[in-house]
Each structure stands twice: as C-alpha cells, then as structure tokens.
Amino acid sequence: LIEMTNVSKSYESGSLKVQALSGVKLSIEANEYVALMGPSGSGKSTMMNILGCLDIPTAGRYLFADRDITTLKDNQLSEIRNRQIGFVFQSFHLLPRATALDNVELPLIYSGLSPEKRRARAMASLEQVGLSERMQHTPSELSGGQRQRVAIARALVNNPSLILADEPTGNLDSKTGIEIMALIATLHAQGNTVIMVTHEADIARQAGRIVKLRDGRIESDLPT
Amino acid sequence: LIEMTNVSKSYESGSLKVQALSGVKLSIEANEYVALMGPSGSGKSTMMNILGCLDIPTAGRYLFADRDITTLKDNQLSEIRNRQIGFVFQSFHLLPRATALDNVELPLIYSGLSPEKRRARAMASLEQVGLSERMQHTPSELSGGQRQRVAIARALVNNPSLILADEPTGNLDSKTGIEIMALIATLHAQGNTVIMVTHEADIARQAGRIVKLRDGRIESDLPT
Ligand SMILES: Nc1ncnc2c1ncn2[C@@H]1O[C@H](COP(=O)(O)OP(=O)(O)OP(=O)(O)O)[C@@H](O)[C@H]1O
Ligand SMILES: Nc1ncnc2c1ncn2[C@@H]1O[C@H](COP(=O)(O)OP(=O)(O)OP(=O)(O)O)[C@@H](O)[C@H]1O
Ligand SMILES: [Mg+2]
Ligand SMILES: [Mg+2]
C-alpha cells in the first residue's frame, strides 16, 4: 500500500536549512498496524504529512496504492485524502467557529450524501468517542481531550482505509485513552491500515510493528 | 498559599449550562508539589485557569497569598500572573508570528531589564529545555514537542514561585519528558510550588500529593 524510497524533506527559511527527513525507506502493506516513535523533532509528523499526501518529499519517491504521489494534481491528491485517508493531527486543526458536529461533518461534504445522512453519520462518529453531549460546542468551549476526540471522530467519519493518527491519546486520561485505542483496534480488525505516532511504549506495543526515527532517519524497524 | 472555598464555575451558551466545577475545596501550602488528575472534561484546565488568576469562579472564594482574587483589579491580577505565576498551557498559546526566542522573552517586557539582559535570560531558558538550535523558528516551523518546550521555557523565564503546568509532557517522547520532569523537580527543590495536570500515573507519583477530579468535583485528595 505504501512505498517510500529514499525520501528526504528539508525546510529552508532564509539561510537556515533544516533536514527533517533523510533517505527514508519504508514499505507498509494494507491492514498493517504500525507505530512510529522517536524523540521530539525527529521527523514523525513530517513523515505523517507525506504519508497523508499533505506534503511532498524534497527528494525520493512515495507510492500510495502504486501511484506516485509527486505526479498527481491537487484535485487528485485531495480526492485521496478525503476518501481514503483519515488524519488525526497532533494539533487537531479544528475550525474554531464551527461546532463539534459541523467539524465532524466537514469531510462528508463531497460524499454525495444528503444533509440528513451526513448529520446522522457525524453524530454516530461523535458517539463512538463519547461526545454526544458536547456536539453543539465550538472548540473553545471544549476541554483539550474533548477537542482531541472531535479530531478523531472527524478522521473516522468517512470510513477511511488508512488511518494516520499523530499522538491520538496525548491529551486523554487513561480510561478514555483505552477506549480510543479499543476503537482503533476494532477499525484495524475490520481490515484497515493504521499508522500511529506515539511516545508511549505500551501504546506502541498494540501495533504489529514499531518504526523508530532519530534525526530524520529510520533507526530501527521491527515487529513487536 | 492557595485557598479555594466552595468554588464553582459554570458556562452558559444560549440555553445550555455546563457545570465545569462544583463546590471545590482545596488548600495548598507554598513549596508543595501537587498532581491534578481526572477524566477528560472533568474540570482540570478550568481549575488551573482559576488558580492562575486567568478566570474567576462563578461562586465561592479563591485566596492567593491571602488575597481574595475576585476583589482585585485587572492590573493587579496581571501583575500577579506576570511576576509570580508561570503557566504552561495545554494548548501552548504561543504567538504564531513571533520566533521561539521572542515568545520566551515576552513575560520579561515589564521586568525593567535591559533588552540585552532579557535576550540572555530568554536564551538561557530555551537552553534549559534543549531548544537553543531552534530559537529563530516560529511555532509553525517547530514540531509539536518543540512548541510544548517553548511554552515551558516561557513559563519559567520570570523565575515564578508558582508553576502551573497543564500536561507539560503530553507531546514529548519519554527521554525528553524525563528531562523536563527533572527540570521541574529542581525548581520544586529550590522552594517553588508546583501544580501539574497529568493523566500519567508515573508522572503523578513524582508529586507529593494527588488531587483527583470527577465531573467538576474533588473525588480524592491524598499524599503519594
Ligand atoms: N467556554 C466553555 N463553554 C462551555 N463549556 C465549557 C467551556 N470551557 C470548558 N467547558 C466544559 O467544561 C468542562 C471542563 O473542561 P476542562 O477544560 O476543565 O476539562 P479538563 O479536565 O481539562 O479536560 P481534558 O483532560 O480533556 O483537558 C468540559 O466538559 C468542557 O466541555
Ligand atoms: N516549516 C518548518 N520550517 C523549518 N523547520 C521545520 C518546519 N517544520 C518542521 N521543522 C523541523 O523539522 C523537524 C521535524 O519536525 P517534526 O514535526 O516532524 O518532528 P516530530 O518528530 O513530529 O516531533 P514531536 O514529537 O515534537 O511532535 C523539527 O526539528 C522541526 O523543528
Ligand atoms: Mg510531531
Ligand atoms: Mg484540560
């Protein structure tokens, strides 16, 4: 499903050049459950952005379902992102003036579903993460963990086959974190592919494989 | 140092009323190290905002250093916040268009220090959290954990006597998290007061006392 060959990503601001990723080689099959770990600043979110077709490598090649992402046009990329990928961002990226329900409904806008069906699907997704009572609140009226759960509900509302979760339980108490991990385990069991950034070893152990990054390079890639 | 008596906080949006805290009674001495735990949405950040003089209770009384916070004027509150309290927010609240260095220097603007001294203090604070290499980057050019560390450096730059940290290691890998906890332990050993929200039991155990919230009420308050 995923084939990264010699992928590099650098950022330049003025005379400063930051090498976020170098020479990354990574191959992931459909229905795998991969944990991505590594120190703060080691390139995990950068890698997730490339995997999720939100960003392109500075060098190297990325094939998603055998298609070279760097050759696709914007509308093709946004189709893949919207239909096939669910992304839980490390900093959530919720629309600040929209309610939780509106935020979760957003990915369904291009699905062709009727407004009633979209609303019902969004409500079901929010119920899965325990937020039915808070649907009409905007992000500033929600706790940190509640915002994280809205981001999770939004990522899952389109039934994506690839789930990219960047520290999805970072703001959750243990019990809620366990419920979210159980939800993700269920989605994986249904045949989907999960790639999760985490810095917690017991969360990483729930995956089938752990890829560790250090200074933009893959340091190890081993089954759990 | 801290005396909360029968503190309640509710939010009203339209016809919805959310009771974030009810009847909270809490007493904290100077130089204590208190961990605050509880489920997502239980009122931890709301309590931290009141403790940090950023918000006032809807009912009840809050004494900080024997002064009733609800009777103080805005400029008196902002003096206390600036001089005596260092707040690490759950969602960081960094200025998006300022560099890490500018963000950390901000609390020093009213300190009366010269520009050179402010810059030196801000640089020292960033070095303490391992970010000397990233001082000239703006938040969008930093990783999640790097932004969290800028927020920590900013909270500590004024040598506050009360440190309020809302999940300060949530976005950090284990090793960096340990370094930050060691830094906080040192500040506590120097005589300061620390109140930290965390959902991780091994982090909470480093405190002298654990206060647990549930549905806006204190469920338990025990020494570790
Ligand atoms: N401005 C607001 N308007 C309405 N409700 C609010 C507002 N701010 C917070 N709340 C509600 O108050 C409750 C407590 O929020 P708070 O942020 O204190 O929780 P928390 O314990 O910090 O949670 P988390 O662990 O998820 O960060 C939540 O149920 C939240 O939805
Ligand atoms: N737009 C940018 N310009 C310059 N440097 C950047 C930019 N975005 C990210 N970086 C740098 O690239 C490196 C990798 O960032 P990335 O966000 O991928 O790290 P991460 O592994 O997700 O870290 P964390 O665990 O702290 O979230 C960091 O050192 C960061 O400072
Ligand atoms: Mg990251
Ligand atoms: Mg909170």
PDB file of N, CA and C and ligand atoms in Angstrom, chain A residues 134 137 140-147 149 171-173, chain B residues 11-13 18-21 38-47 90 166-167 197 213, ligand 1:
ATOM      1  N   ARG A 134     -21.667  16.927  23.764  1.00  0.00           N
ATOM      2  CA  ARG A 134     -20.945  18.174  23.510  1.00  0.00           C
ATOM      3  C   ARG A 134     -20.986  18.583  22.039  1.00  0.00           C
ATOM      4  N   HIS A 137     -21.007  22.327  20.899  1.00  0.00           N
ATOM      5  CA  HIS A 137     -19.980  23.232  21.412  1.00  0.00           C
ATOM      6  C   HIS A 137     -18.934  23.506  20.348  1.00  0.00           C
ATOM      7  N   SER A 140     -13.427  26.131  21.421  1.00  0.00           N
ATOM      8  CA  SER A 140     -13.021  26.880  22.621  1.00  0.00           C
ATOM      9  C   SER A 140     -13.905  26.556  23.826  1.00  0.00           C
ATOM     10  N   GLU A 141     -15.039  25.906  23.584  1.00  0.00           N
ATOM     11  CA  GLU A 141     -15.932  25.523  24.697  1.00  0.00           C
ATOM     12  C   GLU A 141     -15.718  24.060  25.081  1.00  0.00           C
ATOM     13  N   LEU A 142     -14.632  23.486  24.617  1.00  0.00           N
ATOM     14  CA  LEU A 142     -14.344  22.083  24.902  1.00  0.00           C
ATOM     15  C   LEU A 142     -13.012  21.940  25.601  1.00  0.00           C
ATOM     16  N   SER A 143     -12.866  20.859  26.371  1.00  0.00           N
ATOM     17  CA  SER A 143     -11.582  20.596  27.024  1.00  0.00           C
ATOM     18  C   SER A 143     -10.588  20.078  25.985  1.00  0.00           C
ATOM     19  N   GLY A 144      -9.290  20.046  26.360  1.00  0.00           N
ATOM     20  CA  GLY A 144      -8.253  19.569  25.451  1.00  0.00           C
ATOM     21  C   GLY A 144      -8.520  18.158  24.938  1.00  0.00           C
ATOM     22  N   GLY A 145      -8.914  17.293  25.846  1.00  0.00           N
ATOM     23  CA  GLY A 145      -9.189  15.906  25.460  1.00  0.00           C
ATOM     24  C   GLY A 145     -10.450  15.791  24.608  1.00  0.00           C
ATOM     25  N   GLN A 146     -11.403  16.669  24.837  1.00  0.00           N
ATOM     26  CA  GLN A 146     -12.633  16.654  24.027  1.00  0.00           C
ATOM     27  C   GLN A 146     -12.317  17.107  22.604  1.00  0.00           C
ATOM     28  N   ARG A 147     -11.437  18.124  22.463  1.00  0.00           N
ATOM     29  CA  ARG A 147     -11.039  18.562  21.113  1.00  0.00           C
ATOM     30  C   ARG A 147     -10.317  17.435  20.389  1.00  0.00           C
ATOM     31  N   ARG A 149     -10.781  14.336  20.784  1.00  0.00           N
ATOM     32  CA  ARG A 149     -11.750  13.330  20.368  1.00  0.00           C
ATOM     33  C   ARG A 149     -12.592  13.793  19.182  1.00  0.00           C
ATOM     34  N   ASN A 171      -3.753  13.817  24.948  1.00  0.00           N
ATOM     35  CA  ASN A 171      -4.484  14.692  25.868  1.00  0.00           C
ATOM     36  C   ASN A 171      -5.585  13.961  26.611  1.00  0.00           C
ATOM     37  N   LEU A 172      -5.545  12.635  26.589  1.00  0.00           N
ATOM     38  CA  LEU A 172      -6.631  11.865  27.191  1.00  0.00           C
ATOM     39  C   LEU A 172      -6.191  11.172  28.468  1.00  0.00           C
ATOM     40  N   ASP A 173      -7.124  11.092  29.448  1.00  0.00           N
ATOM     41  CA  ASP A 173      -6.846  10.331  30.669  1.00  0.00           C
ATOM     42  C   ASP A 173      -6.773   8.845  30.305  1.00  0.00           C
TER      43      ASP A 173
ATOM     44  N   TYR B  11     -20.486  27.526  32.697  1.00  0.00           N
ATOM     45  CA  TYR B  11     -20.501  28.253  31.429  1.00  0.00           C
ATOM     46  C   TYR B  11     -21.915  28.191  30.885  1.00  0.00           C
ATOM     47  N   GLU B  12     -22.376  29.318  30.336  1.00  0.00           N
ATOM     48  CA  GLU B  12     -23.702  29.311  29.716  1.00  0.00           C
ATOM     49  C   GLU B  12     -23.565  29.723  28.269  1.00  0.00           C
ATOM     50  N   SER B  13     -24.004  28.849  27.343  1.00  0.00           N
ATOM     51  CA  SER B  13     -24.051  29.295  25.933  1.00  0.00           C
ATOM     52  C   SER B  13     -25.483  29.066  25.480  1.00  0.00           C
ATOM     53  N   VAL B  18     -23.199  24.494  31.364  1.00  0.00           N
ATOM     54  CA  VAL B  18     -22.250  23.424  31.679  1.00  0.00           C
ATOM     55  C   VAL B  18     -21.618  23.720  33.028  1.00  0.00           C
ATOM     56  N   GLN B  19     -21.753  22.790  33.972  1.00  0.00           N
ATOM     57  CA  GLN B  19     -21.166  22.971  35.295  1.00  0.00           C
ATOM     58  C   GLN B  19     -19.757  22.377  35.262  1.00  0.00           C
ATOM     59  N   ALA B  20     -18.737  23.220  35.079  1.00  0.00           N
ATOM     60  CA  ALA B  20     -17.378  22.705  34.936  1.00  0.00           C
ATOM     61  C   ALA B  20     -16.748  22.343  36.294  1.00  0.00           C
ATOM     62  N   LEU B  21     -17.067  23.118  37.344  1.00  0.00           N
ATOM     63  CA  LEU B  21     -16.583  22.833  38.707  1.00  0.00           C
ATOM     64  C   LEU B  21     -17.730  23.072  39.681  1.00  0.00           C
ATOM     65  N   GLY B  38      -7.702  13.311  36.495  1.00  0.00           N
ATOM     66  CA  GLY B  38      -9.138  13.128  36.320  1.00  0.00           C
ATOM     67  C   GLY B  38      -9.479  12.916  34.853  1.00  0.00           C
ATOM     68  N   PRO B  39     -10.668  12.390  34.571  1.00  0.00           N
ATOM     69  CA  PRO B  39     -11.052  12.123  33.186  1.00  0.00           C
ATOM     70  C   PRO B  39     -11.089  13.383  32.323  1.00  0.00           C
ATOM     71  N   SER B  40     -11.026  13.165  31.012  1.00  0.00           N
ATOM     72  CA  SER B  40     -11.166  14.257  30.057  1.00  0.00           C
ATOM     73  C   SER B  40     -12.489  14.975  30.326  1.00  0.00           C
ATOM     74  N   GLY B  41     -12.442  16.286  30.443  1.00  0.00           N
ATOM     75  CA  GLY B  41     -13.666  17.055  30.680  1.00  0.00           C
ATOM     76  C   GLY B  41     -14.063  17.184  32.141  1.00  0.00           C
ATOM     77  N   SER B  42     -13.232  16.696  33.061  1.00  0.00           N
ATOM     78  CA  SER B  42     -13.620  16.730  34.479  1.00  0.00           C
ATOM     79  C   SER B  42     -13.391  18.075  35.168  1.00  0.00           C
ATOM     80  N   GLY B  43     -12.736  19.032  34.487  1.00  0.00           N
ATOM     81  CA  GLY B  43     -12.585  20.362  35.075  1.00  0.00           C
ATOM     82  C   GLY B  43     -11.170  20.768  35.441  1.00  0.00           C
ATOM     83  N   LYS B  44     -10.175  19.971  35.032  1.00  0.00           N
ATOM     84  CA  LYS B  44      -8.787  20.253  35.428  1.00  0.00           C
ATOM     85  C   LYS B  44      -8.289  21.599  34.881  1.00  0.00           C
ATOM     86  N   SER B  45      -8.430  21.816  33.578  1.00  0.00           N
ATOM     87  CA  SER B  45      -7.933  23.075  32.988  1.00  0.00           C
ATOM     88  C   SER B  45      -8.723  24.266  33.524  1.00  0.00           C
ATOM     89  N   THR B  46     -10.012  24.040  33.772  1.00  0.00           N
ATOM     90  CA  THR B  46     -10.847  25.110  34.339  1.00  0.00           C
ATOM     91  C   THR B  46     -10.298  25.496  35.719  1.00  0.00           C
ATOM     92  N   MET B  47      -9.956  24.477  36.520  1.00  0.00           N
ATOM     93  CA  MET B  47      -9.394  24.756  37.841  1.00  0.00           C
ATOM     94  C   MET B  47      -8.047  25.475  37.715  1.00  0.00           C
ATOM     95  N   GLN B  90      -2.204  23.827  28.209  1.00  0.00           N
ATOM     96  CA  GLN B  90      -2.435  22.563  27.498  1.00  0.00           C
ATOM     97  C   GLN B  90      -2.330  22.769  25.983  1.00  0.00           C
ATOM     98  N   ASP B 166      -0.085  22.391  32.677  1.00  0.00           N
ATOM     99  CA  ASP B 166      -1.229  21.586  32.219  1.00  0.00           C
ATOM    100  C   ASP B 166      -0.750  20.581  31.173  1.00  0.00           C
ATOM    101  N   GLU B 167      -0.493  19.351  31.635  1.00  0.00           N
ATOM    102  CA  GLU B 167       0.011  18.247  30.801  1.00  0.00           C
ATOM    103  C   GLU B 167       1.287  18.649  30.052  1.00  0.00           C
ATOM    104  N   VAL B 197      -1.129  19.211  35.971  1.00  0.00           N
ATOM    105  CA  VAL B 197      -2.166  18.306  35.470  1.00  0.00           C
ATOM    106  C   VAL B 197      -1.459  17.222  34.673  1.00  0.00           C
ATOM    107  N   LEU B 213     -10.060  14.799  40.198  1.00  0.00           N
ATOM    108  CA  LEU B 213     -11.351  15.409  39.883  1.00  0.00           C
ATOM    109  C   LEU B 213     -12.228  14.423  39.126  1.00  0.00           C
TER     110      LEU B 213
HETATM  111  N1  LIG C   1     -16.295  28.078  27.327  1.00  0.00           N
HETATM  112  C1  LIG C   1     -16.946  26.948  27.640  1.00  0.00           C
HETATM  113  N2  LIG C   1     -18.283  26.850  27.412  1.00  0.00           N
HETATM  114  C2  LIG C   1     -18.950  25.711  27.728  1.00  0.00           C
HETATM  115  N3  LIG C   1     -18.405  24.630  28.297  1.00  0.00           N
HETATM  116  C3  LIG C   1     -17.069  24.671  28.543  1.00  0.00           C
HETATM  117  C4  LIG C   1     -16.277  25.809  28.226  1.00  0.00           C
HETATM  118  N4  LIG C   1     -14.984  25.535  28.579  1.00  0.00           N
HETATM  119  C5  LIG C   1     -14.965  24.292  29.090  1.00  0.00           C
HETATM  120  N5  LIG C   1     -16.222  23.766  29.062  1.00  0.00           N
HETATM  121  C6  LIG C   1     -16.629  22.450  29.553  1.00  0.00           C
HETATM  122  O1  LIG C   1     -16.211  22.357  30.920  1.00  0.00           O
HETATM  123  C7  LIG C   1     -15.801  21.013  31.197  1.00  0.00           C
HETATM  124  C8  LIG C   1     -14.432  21.023  31.839  1.00  0.00           C
HETATM  125  O2  LIG C   1     -13.457  21.463  30.916  1.00  0.00           O
HETATM  126  P1  LIG C   1     -11.899  21.400  31.243  1.00  0.00           P
HETATM  127  O3  LIG C   1     -11.184  22.007  30.083  1.00  0.00           O
HETATM  128  O4  LIG C   1     -11.623  21.986  32.569  1.00  0.00           O
HETATM  129  O5  LIG C   1     -11.622  19.828  31.331  1.00  0.00           O
HETATM  130  P2  LIG C   1     -10.268  19.041  31.557  1.00  0.00           P
HETATM  131  O6  LIG C   1     -10.400  18.249  32.796  1.00  0.00           O
HETATM  132  O7  LIG C   1      -9.108  19.966  31.436  1.00  0.00           O
HETATM  133  O8  LIG C   1     -10.250  18.026  30.340  1.00  0.00           O
HETATM  134  P3  LIG C   1      -9.056  17.427  29.443  1.00  0.00           P
HETATM  135  O9  LIG C   1      -8.386  16.378  30.266  1.00  0.00           O
HETATM  136  O10 LIG C   1      -9.811  16.855  28.279  1.00  0.00           O
HETATM  137  O11 LIG C   1      -8.155  18.560  29.066  1.00  0.00           O
HETATM  138  C9  LIG C   1     -15.807  20.247  29.867  1.00  0.00           C
HETATM  139  O12 LIG C   1     -16.894  19.345  29.879  1.00  0.00           O
HETATM  140  C10 LIG C   1     -15.972  21.316  28.810  1.00  0.00           C
HETATM  141  O13 LIG C   1     -16.797  20.860  27.729  1.00  0.00           O
END
